[in-house]
Structures are given as C-alpha cells and as structure tokens.
CSV table of C-alpha atoms in Angstrom, one decimal:
chain,number,residue,atom,x,y,z
B,1188,MET,CA,-9.9,-6.3,-9.9
B,1189,ALA,CA,-9.5,-2.5,-9.3
B,1190,ALA,CA,-7.2,-1.4,-6.5
B,1191,PRO,CA,-9.0,-0.6,-3.3
B,1192,GLY,CA,-9.6,3.1,-2.5
B,1193,GLN,CA,-9.8,4.4,-6.0
B,1194,ASP,CA,-12.4,7.2,-6.5
B,1195,ALA,CA,-13.0,7.6,-2.8
B,1196,PRO,CA,-16.0,9.8,-2.2
B,1197,LYS,CA,-16.1,12.6,0.5
B,1198,LEU,CA,-17.3,11.2,3.8
B,1199,ASP,CA,-20.7,12.5,4.8
B,1200,PRO,CA,-20.8,13.3,8.5
B,1201,ALA,CA,-24.5,12.3,8.7
B,1202,MET,CA,-23.6,8.7,7.8
B,1203,PHE,CA,-21.3,8.3,10.8
B,1204,CYS,CA,-22.3,5.3,13.0
B,1205,GLY,CA,-19.3,5.2,15.3
B,1206,ASP,CA,-16.1,3.4,15.7
B,1207,ILE,CA,-16.2,-0.4,15.3
B,1208,ASP,CA,-13.9,-3.0,16.7
B,1209,ILE,CA,-12.1,-3.9,13.4
B,1210,ARG,CA,-8.3,-3.6,13.3
B,1211,ILE,CA,-5.9,-4.3,10.4
B,1212,ALA,CA,-2.6,-5.5,11.8
B,1213,ALA,CA,0.8,-4.5,10.3
B,1214,ASP,CA,1.0,-8.0,8.6
B,1215,GLY,CA,-2.4,-7.3,6.8
B,1216,THR,CA,-4.5,-9.6,9.0
B,1217,TRP,CA,-8.0,-8.2,9.7
B,1218,PHE,CA,-9.4,-8.6,13.2
B,1219,HIS,CA,-12.9,-8.3,14.5
B,1220,GLU,CA,-13.4,-8.0,18.3
B,1221,GLY,CA,-9.9,-9.3,18.8
B,1222,GLY,CA,-10.2,-12.4,16.6
B,1223,PRO,CA,-8.8,-12.8,13.1
B,1224,ILE,CA,-11.3,-12.7,10.2
B,1225,GLY,CA,-10.5,-16.0,8.6
B,1226,ARG,CA,-12.7,-15.8,5.5
B,1227,LYS,CA,-10.7,-14.1,2.7
B,1228,ASN,CA,-13.9,-13.3,0.8
B,1229,LEU,CA,-15.2,-11.3,3.9
B,1230,VAL,CA,-11.9,-9.4,4.1
B,1231,LYS,CA,-12.2,-8.6,0.4
B,1232,LEU,CA,-15.7,-7.4,0.9
B,1233,PHE,CA,-14.6,-5.1,3.8
B,1234,ALA,CA,-11.6,-4.0,1.7
B,1235,SER,CA,-13.9,-3.0,-1.2
B,1236,VAL,CA,-15.5,-0.3,1.0
B,1237,LEU,CA,-12.3,0.8,2.8
B,1238,LYS,CA,-11.6,4.6,2.5
B,1239,ARG,CA,-9.1,6.9,4.1
B,1240,ASP,CA,-9.9,10.5,4.9
B,1241,ASP,CA,-7.7,13.6,4.8
B,1242,GLU,CA,-6.9,13.3,8.5
B,1243,GLY,CA,-5.5,9.8,8.0
B,1244,ASP,CA,-8.4,7.9,9.6
B,1245,TYR,CA,-9.7,4.7,7.9
B,1246,TRP,CA,-13.4,4.1,7.3
B,1247,LEU,CA,-15.6,1.3,6.1
B,1248,VAL,CA,-18.1,3.2,3.9
B,1249,THR,CA,-21.4,1.9,2.5
B,1250,PRO,CA,-24.1,3.9,0.7
B,1251,VAL,CA,-25.9,4.4,4.0
B,1252,GLU,CA,-23.3,4.4,6.8
B,1253,ARG,CA,-19.6,4.7,7.7
B,1254,ALA,CA,-17.6,3.4,10.6
B,1255,ARG,CA,-14.1,4.1,11.7
B,1256,ILE,CA,-11.6,1.2,12.0
B,1257,ARG,CA,-8.0,1.0,13.2
B,1258,VAL,CA,-5.0,0.3,11.0
B,1259,ASP,CA,-1.6,-0.4,12.6
B,1260,ASP,CA,0.5,0.4,9.5
B,1261,ALA,CA,-0.7,0.0,5.9
B,1262,PRO,CA,-4.1,-1.6,5.4
B,1263,PHE,CA,-2.7,-4.0,2.8
B,1264,VAL,CA,0.5,-5.9,2.1
B,1265,ALA,CA,2.2,-6.6,-1.2
B,1266,VAL,CA,2.9,-10.3,-1.1
B,1267,GLU,CA,4.2,-11.0,-4.6
B,1268,LEU,CA,6.1,-9.1,-7.3
B,1269,GLN,CA,6.2,-9.8,-11.0
B,1270,ALA,CA,8.8,-8.0,-13.0
B,1271,THR,CA,8.6,-7.9,-16.8
B,1272,GLY,CA,11.0,-6.1,-19.2
B,1273,THR,CA,14.2,-4.4,-18.3
B,1274,GLY,CA,15.6,-1.0,-17.6
B,1275,ARG,CA,13.3,1.9,-18.3
B,1276,ASP,CA,10.8,-0.5,-19.9
B,1277,GLN,CA,10.5,-2.7,-16.8
B,1278,ARG,CA,7.1,-3.1,-15.2
B,1279,LEU,CA,6.7,-4.1,-11.6
B,1280,THR,CA,3.3,-5.6,-10.8
B,1281,PHE,CA,2.4,-6.3,-7.2
B,1282,ARG,CA,-0.2,-8.7,-5.9
B,1283,THR,CA,-1.7,-7.8,-2.5
B,1284,ASN,CA,-3.1,-10.0,0.2
B,1285,ILE,CA,-6.6,-9.4,-1.2
B,1286,ASP,CA,-5.4,-10.5,-4.7
B,1287,ALA,CA,-5.5,-7.0,-6.2
B,1288,GLU,CA,-2.8,-6.5,-8.9
B,1289,VAL,CA,-1.3,-3.1,-9.1
B,1290,THR,CA,1.6,-1.9,-11.3
B,1291,ALA,CA,3.9,0.7,-9.8
B,1292,ASP,CA,3.5,3.8,-12.1
B,1293,ARG,CA,2.9,7.5,-11.9
B,1294,ASP,CA,-0.6,7.0,-10.3
B,1295,HIS,CA,0.6,4.2,-8.0
B,1296,PRO,CA,4.1,5.3,-6.8
B,1297,LEU,CA,6.5,3.1,-4.9
B,1298,THR,CA,8.0,5.0,-1.9
B,1299,PHE,CA,10.3,4.2,1.0
B,1300,ARG,CA,9.1,5.6,4.4
B,1301,PRO,CA,9.6,4.7,8.0
B,1302,ARG,CA,7.4,2.0,9.5
B,1303,PRO,CA,5.8,2.6,12.9
B,1304,GLY,CA,9.0,1.1,14.5
B,1305,GLY,CA,11.2,3.5,12.5
B,1306,GLU,CA,12.9,1.2,9.9
B,1307,PRO,CA,12.4,2.2,6.3
B,1308,ALA,CA,10.2,0.0,4.1
B,1309,PRO,CA,8.7,0.0,0.6
B,1310,TYR,CA,5.1,1.0,0.2
B,1311,LEU,CA,3.0,1.0,-2.9
B,1312,SER,CA,0.2,3.6,-3.3
B,1313,LEU,CA,-3.1,2.0,-4.2
B,1314,GLY,CA,-4.9,5.3,-4.7
B,1315,GLY,CA,-7.4,7.0,-2.4
B,1316,GLY,CA,-4.8,7.4,0.3
B,1317,LEU,CA,-4.5,3.6,0.7
B,1318,SER,CA,-1.2,1.7,0.5
B,1319,ALA,CA,0.3,-1.7,0.7
B,1320,LEU,CA,3.5,-2.5,2.6
B,1321,ALA,CA,5.8,-4.8,0.7
B,1322,ILE,CA,6.7,-7.9,2.7
B,1323,ARG,CA,10.3,-8.7,3.3
B,1324,ALA,CA,10.6,-11.2,0.4
B,1325,VAL,CA,9.2,-8.6,-2.0
B,1326,TYR,CA,11.6,-6.0,-0.6
B,1327,TYR,CA,14.5,-8.2,-1.3
B,1328,GLU,CA,13.3,-8.7,-4.9
B,1329,LEU,CA,13.1,-4.9,-5.3
B,1330,VAL,CA,16.7,-4.6,-4.0
B,1331,ALA,CA,17.8,-7.3,-6.5
B,1332,LEU,CA,16.1,-5.3,-9.4
B,1333,SER,CA,17.5,-1.9,-8.3
B,1334,VAL,CA,19.9,0.3,-10.2
B,1335,VAL,CA,21.7,3.5,-9.6
B,1336,GLU,CA,20.5,6.5,-11.6
B,1337,LYS,CA,21.8,10.1,-11.5
B,1338,ARG,CA,18.9,12.4,-10.2
B,1339,ASP,CA,19.4,16.1,-9.4
B,1340,GLY,CA,23.1,15.6,-9.5
B,1341,GLU,CA,23.1,12.8,-7.0
B,1342,ASP,CA,23.3,9.0,-7.5
B,1343,GLN,CA,20.0,7.5,-6.4
B,1344,PHE,CA,19.3,3.8,-5.7
B,1345,GLY,CA,15.9,2.6,-7.0
B,1346,VAL,CA,13.9,0.7,-9.5
B,1347,TRP,CA,12.2,1.5,-12.9
B,1348,SER,CA,8.5,0.6,-13.5
B,1349,ALA,CA,6.2,1.8,-16.3
B,1350,GLY,CA,8.6,4.5,-17.3
B,1351,GLU,CA,9.0,6.0,-13.8
B,1352,PHE,CA,12.0,5.8,-11.5
B,1353,PHE,CA,11.3,5.2,-7.9
B,1354,SER,CA,14.2,6.1,-5.6
B,1355,PHE,CA,14.9,4.3,-2.4
B,1356,GLY,CA,17.4,7.1,-1.5
B,1357,ALA,CA,21.0,8.0,-2.0
B,1358,ALA,CA,23.1,5.2,-3.5
B,1359,PRO,CA,25.6,3.5,-1.2
B,1360,GLY,CA,28.7,5.6,-0.8
B,1361,GLU,CA,26.7,8.8,-1.4
B,1362,ALA,CA,25.2,9.2,2.1
B,1363,ASP,CA,27.0,11.1,4.8
C-alpha cells in the first residue's frame, strides 16, 4: 500500500464544496459529526483521498469535489516499528493506523517537533505534506535504537534508517 498523500495534485478552487464535519483526533481516530468512524475500511477510503495544501489545510479530494476537514495534530499515527539491520545499514519501517508501511528515508524523514501541547514528539513524513505521529511505545523503541553521532561539530542523538541519520537533537550533556 502506498503512503497517503503521495503525488498530491493542486487543488482546483472550482471543486470546493465546503467544510464538512470530519475531524481527525490527535490519537488518529476519525470522527464524523462528533461520533467516531468505527469502520476501518471507511477510514482507509477517506485516507486515500486526504491531501494537505500549502497553507496547512487538510482536504478530502475526489475527481469532482473537495471538502476541508479538521486535523488536531498529524492525520495518522505510527503504531508499530520494525527495525532491521544495524548501524548505518539499519532500516526503520513504520506501520500506521491505516496499515500503510513506510520506511524512514530521504523521502520520508523522521523529525522531532513540538506537539500542539508543546512537548517534542517524533513524526514521520508520508509525503504530500502528510505525517504520522509515533505513539509513545514507538517513541520508546526509537530511543532504545538511538545512537550519538557527530554532526556539524556537535554530538547529535538520533537513529539511522536507509542510510540517513535522523537527529532528535543535541546529545545529553551537550545542551545548555
């Protein structure tokens, strides 16, 4: 299954049909008119047409219409991590809540950024401006796999995947 959001087309203003009452909560739960969407296949269908524009708005886009939805944090969550190999040859493959499998690499970077509440968290880029927030258990797995590498004269704490080093920030003892 390809990651959601890849090859996102430009959004045609003529297709706009308004905002709809769909919200994706910070835990990845999709809601319609206040109630959770319990059918995973329906969530996967909506996810397959989810796009993000340059202003940061999220849209469900079909060939004939588009509607804006609300997203509390990231639209997806990374619920599982599989690590293969070691060191620079390590590959970190994440499974999302819609069963997409994405390997952290140059095209799908892993970054740390503040969540809406302010605490830093790992996010995996899925392409097309979409991302997945790593759940706490996956975050702990990433920490367990982390190493310290010298980058630009500074010790950085992070992980290797697909030949790329993804820094979480300054190594402990290096920050002021």
